[in-house]
């Protein structure tokens, strides 16, 4: 059974940093593209970032480009999202999601989500 | 990249069919057969219901179907059941720069 478990969320001040982690199990982690998708309170889903399973190519939404960095450690079956220069509008539940073999694939499995609050 | 356009809400009675539209542009929905649909119940993570416009993952009821015409994709739920009440989001591949774009979501109410 595929399982994705996020951790590392919490309260951070504007301008601060936070690193989210997503532990994966139940599939060959290194093979698949992985993504982060967020959902602000009461709002819709917003794609944040994707990393490929092969050459570790990375992709970012314009709203986070230059501030967020996605990475993966295939030896630990873990996906990361380093978030710097956080803004109030980054506050959201962040979901880790597994994609298909290609970065163009659908999000076929999601974690339970982790809350990030940005406030002074 | 603009979000895809979905109706804010739709409703239907048990046993009826409903359709949720998802309108994009020639740069996303109209250019790729890579539209997916997600169901999200309150307080839960999204669940994949349809991928590549009309394919259903294993375990998803065949009451759910997807289609596309031009820049608009659609999700149809037939034989509505109370358990179908949820928010539904469409998503489309939008090219190697933007990668993904979601719709704003549609709240389905089963009357």
mmCIF file of C-alpha atoms in Angstrom:
data_model
loop_
_atom_site.group_PDB
_atom_site.id
_atom_site.type_symbol
_atom_site.label_atom_id
_atom_site.label_comp_id
_atom_site.label_asym_id
_atom_site.label_seq_id
_atom_site.Cartn_x
_atom_site.Cartn_y
_atom_site.Cartn_z
ATOM 1 C CA UNK A 1 0.000 0.000 0.000
ATOM 2 C CA UNK A 2 1.332 3.416 -0.966
ATOM 3 C CA UNK A 3 1.762 5.724 2.010
ATOM 4 C CA UNK A 4 2.929 9.334 2.159
ATOM 5 C CA UNK A 5 3.441 11.041 5.508
ATOM 6 C CA UNK A 6 4.272 14.733 5.749
ATOM 7 C CA UNK A 7 6.057 16.377 8.663
ATOM 8 C CA UNK A 8 7.800 19.613 9.563
ATOM 9 C CA UNK A 9 4.924 22.045 9.463
ATOM 10 C CA UNK A 10 4.117 24.637 12.092
ATOM 11 C CA UNK A 11 4.098 28.333 12.894
ATOM 12 C CA UNK A 12 6.745 30.571 11.351
ATOM 13 C CA UNK A 13 7.151 34.342 11.209
ATOM 14 C CA UNK A 14 6.994 36.223 7.909
ATOM 15 C CA UNK A 15 10.406 36.120 6.292
ATOM 16 C CA UNK A 16 11.266 32.895 8.067
ATOM 17 C CA UNK A 17 12.103 29.426 6.780
ATOM 18 C CA UNK A 18 10.683 25.947 7.171
ATOM 19 C CA UNK A 19 11.531 22.560 5.716
ATOM 20 C CA UNK A 20 8.781 20.050 5.028
ATOM 21 C CA UNK A 21 9.470 16.341 4.687
ATOM 22 C CA UNK A 22 7.412 13.558 3.150
ATOM 23 C CA UNK A 23 8.229 9.944 3.967
ATOM 24 C CA UNK A 24 7.147 7.490 1.285
ATOM 25 C CA UNK A 25 6.547 3.745 1.382
ATOM 26 C CA UNK A 26 4.843 1.030 -0.626
ATOM 27 C CA UNK A 27 6.399 1.841 -3.999
ATOM 28 C CA UNK A 28 9.790 2.286 -5.666
ATOM 29 C CA UNK A 29 10.249 5.898 -4.604
ATOM 30 C CA UNK A 30 13.196 6.730 -6.857
ATOM 31 C CA UNK A 31 11.241 5.865 -9.992
ATOM 32 C CA UNK A 32 8.380 8.298 -9.612
ATOM 33 C CA UNK A 33 7.983 12.051 -9.926
ATOM 34 C CA UNK A 34 6.811 13.687 -6.711
ATOM 35 C CA UNK A 35 5.058 16.963 -6.031
ATOM 36 C CA UNK A 36 3.913 19.426 -3.414
ATOM 37 C CA UNK A 37 0.405 20.878 -3.667
ATOM 38 C CA UNK A 38 -0.996 23.375 -1.186
ATOM 39 C CA UNK A 39 -4.418 24.530 -0.073
ATOM 40 C CA UNK A 40 -4.925 27.806 1.761
ATOM 41 C CA UNK A 41 -7.698 27.763 4.394
ATOM 42 C CA UNK A 42 -11.072 27.621 2.654
ATOM 43 C CA UNK A 43 -9.460 27.836 -0.780
ATOM 44 C CA UNK A 44 -8.719 25.533 -3.682
ATOM 45 C CA UNK A 45 -5.729 23.411 -4.575
ATOM 46 C CA UNK A 46 -2.579 25.048 -5.918
ATOM 47 C CA UNK A 47 0.351 23.194 -7.467
ATOM 48 C CA UNK A 48 3.625 24.262 -5.841
ATOM 49 C CA UNK A 49 6.493 22.148 -7.166
ATOM 50 C CA UNK A 50 7.447 18.863 -8.838
ATOM 51 C CA UNK A 51 10.672 16.863 -9.001
ATOM 52 C CA UNK A 52 11.212 14.138 -11.567
ATOM 53 C CA UNK A 53 12.065 10.582 -10.680
ATOM 54 C CA UNK A 54 14.929 10.173 -13.084
ATOM 55 C CA UNK A 55 17.196 13.154 -13.546
ATOM 56 C CA UNK A 56 15.787 15.134 -10.595
ATOM 57 C CA UNK A 57 14.595 17.951 -12.820
ATOM 58 C CA UNK A 58 12.648 20.490 -10.773
ATOM 59 C CA UNK A 59 9.658 22.690 -11.557
ATOM 60 C CA UNK A 60 8.065 25.522 -9.570
ATOM 61 C CA UNK A 61 4.949 27.666 -9.605
ATOM 62 C CA UNK A 62 5.762 31.299 -10.315
ATOM 63 C CA UNK A 63 4.503 32.269 -6.847
ATOM 64 C CA UNK A 64 7.267 30.280 -5.111
ATOM 65 C CA UNK A 65 10.074 30.368 -7.664
ATOM 66 C CA UNK A 66 13.308 31.573 -6.093
ATOM 67 C CA UNK A 67 12.008 31.061 -2.535
ATOM 68 C CA UNK A 68 11.148 27.352 -2.374
ATOM 69 C CA UNK A 69 13.364 24.400 -3.244
ATOM 70 C CA UNK A 70 12.211 20.823 -3.803
ATOM 71 C CA UNK A 71 14.578 17.891 -3.364
ATOM 72 C CA UNK A 72 14.552 14.177 -2.681
ATOM 73 C CA UNK A 73 16.718 11.596 -0.938
ATOM 74 C CA UNK A 74 16.051 8.289 -2.655
ATOM 75 C CA UNK A 75 18.128 6.404 -0.071
ATOM 76 C CA UNK A 76 15.700 7.566 2.602
ATOM 77 C CA UNK A 77 12.538 7.478 0.468
ATOM 78 C CA UNK A 78 11.937 11.078 1.459
ATOM 79 C CA UNK A 79 10.793 14.194 -0.377
ATOM 80 C CA UNK A 80 11.584 17.681 0.911
ATOM 81 C CA UNK A 81 10.376 21.222 0.420
ATOM 82 C CA UNK A 82 12.656 23.977 1.705
ATOM 83 C CA UNK A 83 10.619 27.133 2.101
ATOM 84 C CA UNK A 84 12.442 30.453 2.567
ATOM 85 C CA UNK A 85 11.290 34.069 2.763
ATOM 86 C CA UNK A 86 7.851 32.897 3.792
ATOM 87 C CA UNK A 87 4.901 35.230 3.295
ATOM 88 C CA UNK A 88 1.435 35.338 4.801
ATOM 89 C CA UNK A 89 0.044 34.040 1.518
ATOM 90 C CA UNK A 90 2.127 30.858 1.829
ATOM 91 C CA UNK A 91 0.013 29.754 4.798
ATOM 92 C CA UNK A 92 -1.743 26.555 3.790
ATOM 93 C CA UNK A 93 -2.027 22.835 4.191
ATOM 94 C CA UNK A 94 0.796 21.356 2.143
ATOM 95 C CA UNK A 95 0.215 17.969 0.533
ATOM 96 C CA UNK A 96 2.881 15.625 -0.732
ATOM 97 C CA UNK A 97 1.655 13.796 -3.838
ATOM 98 C CA UNK A 98 3.008 10.932 -5.911
ATOM 99 C CA UNK A 99 2.880 11.306 -9.680
ATOM 100 C CA UNK A 100 3.321 8.820 -12.456
ATOM 101 C CA UNK A 101 6.577 7.868 -14.048
ATOM 102 C CA UNK A 102 6.616 11.164 -15.935
ATOM 103 C CA UNK A 103 6.267 14.675 -14.559
ATOM 104 C CA UNK A 104 3.206 15.036 -16.781
ATOM 105 C CA UNK A 105 1.382 12.337 -14.858
ATOM 106 C CA UNK A 106 -1.549 12.710 -12.549
ATOM 107 C CA UNK A 107 -1.334 12.949 -8.754
ATOM 108 C CA UNK A 108 -2.323 9.371 -7.963
ATOM 109 C CA UNK A 109 -1.680 9.290 -4.234
ATOM 110 C CA UNK A 110 -1.695 12.035 -1.608
ATOM 111 C CA UNK A 111 -0.435 12.405 1.932
ATOM 112 C CA UNK A 112 -2.712 13.606 4.731
ATOM 113 C CA UNK A 113 -1.299 17.124 4.555
ATOM 114 C CA UNK A 114 0.639 19.326 6.982
ATOM 115 C CA UNK A 115 -0.330 22.800 8.126
ATOM 116 C CA UNK A 116 2.001 25.743 7.674
ATOM 117 C CA UNK A 117 1.035 28.962 9.436
ATOM 118 C CA UNK A 118 2.853 32.201 8.633
ATOM 119 C CA UNK A 119 2.187 34.865 11.227
ATOM 120 C CA UNK A 120 3.969 37.229 13.585
ATOM 121 C CA UNK B 1 -0.891 30.949 -15.561
ATOM 122 C CA UNK B 2 -4.593 31.402 -14.841
ATOM 123 C CA UNK B 3 -6.548 28.803 -12.932
ATOM 124 C CA UNK B 4 -9.003 26.658 -14.839
ATOM 125 C CA UNK B 5 -12.633 27.774 -14.525
ATOM 126 C CA UNK B 6 -15.144 25.566 -12.743
ATOM 127 C CA UNK B 7 -18.645 26.362 -11.478
ATOM 128 C CA UNK B 8 -18.579 27.149 -7.771
ATOM 129 C CA UNK B 9 -21.355 24.707 -7.019
ATOM 130 C CA UNK B 10 -23.623 22.095 -8.536
ATOM 131 C CA UNK B 11 -26.356 20.009 -7.007
ATOM 132 C CA UNK B 12 -28.477 17.007 -7.805
ATOM 133 C CA UNK B 13 -30.836 14.512 -6.264
ATOM 134 C CA UNK B 14 -29.923 10.902 -5.533
ATOM 135 C CA UNK B 15 -30.017 8.833 -8.705
ATOM 136 C CA UNK B 16 -29.636 11.810 -11.020
ATOM 137 C CA UNK B 17 -26.612 12.677 -13.146
ATOM 138 C CA UNK B 18 -24.590 15.853 -12.931
ATOM 139 C CA UNK B 19 -21.770 17.300 -15.000
ATOM 140 C CA UNK B 20 -19.007 19.617 -13.809
ATOM 141 C CA UNK B 21 -17.229 21.669 -16.454
ATOM 142 C CA UNK B 22 -13.611 22.782 -16.420
ATOM 143 C CA UNK B 23 -12.654 25.467 -18.909
ATOM 144 C CA UNK B 24 -9.064 26.256 -19.719
ATOM 145 C CA UNK B 25 -7.167 27.481 -22.740
ATOM 146 C CA UNK B 26 -5.403 26.200 -25.817
ATOM 147 C CA UNK B 27 -2.196 26.198 -23.761
ATOM 148 C CA UNK B 28 -3.449 23.673 -21.242
ATOM 149 C CA UNK B 29 -6.751 21.742 -21.495
ATOM 150 C CA UNK B 30 -7.011 22.253 -25.252
ATOM 151 C CA UNK B 31 -3.456 21.182 -25.997
ATOM 152 C CA UNK B 32 -2.993 18.061 -23.888
ATOM 153 C CA UNK B 33 -5.046 14.988 -23.030
ATOM 154 C CA UNK B 34 -3.706 15.294 -19.499
ATOM 155 C CA UNK B 35 -6.726 16.424 -17.523
ATOM 156 C CA UNK B 36 -7.366 14.824 -14.154
ATOM 157 C CA UNK B 37 -10.146 15.142 -11.595
ATOM 158 C CA UNK B 38 -9.929 14.934 -7.805
ATOM 159 C CA UNK B 39 -12.558 14.436 -5.114
ATOM 160 C CA UNK B 40 -11.966 16.050 -1.735
ATOM 161 C CA UNK B 41 -14.211 15.416 1.232
ATOM 162 C CA UNK B 42 -14.126 17.877 4.165
ATOM 163 C CA UNK B 43 -10.929 17.619 6.156
ATOM 164 C CA UNK B 44 -9.507 14.924 3.889
ATOM 165 C CA UNK B 45 -6.805 14.716 1.247
ATOM 166 C CA UNK B 46 -7.821 14.813 -2.419
ATOM 167 C CA UNK B 47 -8.447 11.515 -4.211
ATOM 168 C CA UNK B 48 -7.788 10.850 -7.888
ATOM 169 C CA UNK B 49 -11.025 10.040 -9.732
ATOM 170 C CA UNK B 50 -10.182 10.494 -13.436
ATOM 171 C CA UNK B 51 -6.879 10.869 -15.282
ATOM 172 C CA UNK B 52 -5.862 11.472 -18.894
ATOM 173 C CA UNK B 53 -9.304 12.983 -19.549
ATOM 174 C CA UNK B 54 -11.363 9.808 -19.265
ATOM 175 C CA UNK B 55 -9.441 6.993 -17.551
ATOM 176 C CA UNK B 56 -10.556 5.684 -14.167
ATOM 177 C CA UNK B 57 -8.082 4.404 -11.561
ATOM 178 C CA UNK B 58 -8.678 0.984 -10.134
ATOM 179 C CA UNK B 59 -11.307 1.132 -7.403
ATOM 180 C CA UNK B 60 -13.127 4.228 -8.646
ATOM 181 C CA UNK B 61 -16.783 3.633 -9.433
ATOM 182 C CA UNK B 62 -17.783 3.519 -13.092
ATOM 183 C CA UNK B 63 -20.422 6.117 -12.214
ATOM 184 C CA UNK B 64 -17.620 8.629 -12.694
ATOM 185 C CA UNK B 65 -16.636 9.508 -16.257
ATOM 186 C CA UNK B 66 -14.630 12.210 -17.975
ATOM 187 C CA UNK B 67 -14.550 13.828 -21.389
ATOM 188 C CA UNK B 68 -13.080 16.802 -23.213
ATOM 189 C CA UNK B 69 -14.096 19.052 -26.080
ATOM 190 C CA UNK B 70 -11.780 21.815 -27.170
ATOM 191 C CA UNK B 71 -10.658 23.824 -24.163
ATOM 192 C CA UNK B 72 -13.306 22.383 -21.821
ATOM 193 C CA UNK B 73 -13.144 19.163 -19.869
ATOM 194 C CA UNK B 74 -16.085 17.641 -18.039
ATOM 195 C CA UNK B 75 -16.679 15.244 -15.167
ATOM 196 C CA UNK B 76 -19.988 13.410 -15.132
ATOM 197 C CA UNK B 77 -21.301 11.541 -12.115
ATOM 198 C CA UNK B 78 -24.258 9.299 -12.820
ATOM 199 C CA UNK B 79 -26.589 7.678 -10.294
ATOM 200 C CA UNK B 80 -25.743 10.299 -7.660
ATOM 201 C CA UNK B 81 -25.265 8.982 -4.137
ATOM 202 C CA UNK B 82 -25.037 10.822 -0.832
ATOM 203 C CA UNK B 83 -21.380 9.787 -0.531
ATOM 204 C CA UNK B 84 -20.557 11.739 -3.698
ATOM 205 C CA UNK B 85 -21.063 15.014 -1.843
ATOM 206 C CA UNK B 86 -17.627 16.656 -1.869
ATOM 207 C CA UNK B 87 -15.483 19.261 -3.583
ATOM 208 C CA UNK B 88 -14.215 18.359 -7.048
ATOM 209 C CA UNK B 89 -11.131 19.828 -8.696
ATOM 210 C CA UNK B 90 -9.896 19.541 -12.253
ATOM 211 C CA UNK B 91 -6.219 19.810 -13.142
ATOM 212 C CA UNK B 92 -4.409 20.057 -16.448
ATOM 213 C CA UNK B 93 -0.831 19.797 -17.605
ATOM 214 C CA UNK B 94 0.133 23.221 -18.922
ATOM 215 C CA UNK B 95 3.524 22.744 -20.484
ATOM 216 C CA UNK B 96 7.102 22.378 -19.304
ATOM 217 C CA UNK B 97 7.255 25.826 -17.694
ATOM 218 C CA UNK B 98 4.054 26.043 -15.661
ATOM 219 C CA UNK B 99 3.570 22.277 -15.479
ATOM 220 C CA UNK B 100 0.200 22.104 -13.670
ATOM 221 C CA UNK B 101 -2.865 24.266 -13.255
ATOM 222 C CA UNK B 102 -5.879 23.487 -11.078
ATOM 223 C CA UNK B 103 -9.462 24.609 -11.326
ATOM 224 C CA UNK B 104 -10.991 26.610 -8.511
ATOM 225 C CA UNK B 105 -13.086 23.681 -7.352
ATOM 226 C CA UNK B 106 -16.786 22.805 -7.445
ATOM 227 C CA UNK B 107 -18.865 21.956 -4.404
ATOM 228 C CA UNK B 108 -21.273 19.131 -5.162
ATOM 229 C CA UNK B 109 -24.364 18.963 -2.993
ATOM 230 C CA UNK B 110 -26.569 15.877 -3.067
ATOM 231 C CA UNK B 111 -30.047 17.079 -2.197
#
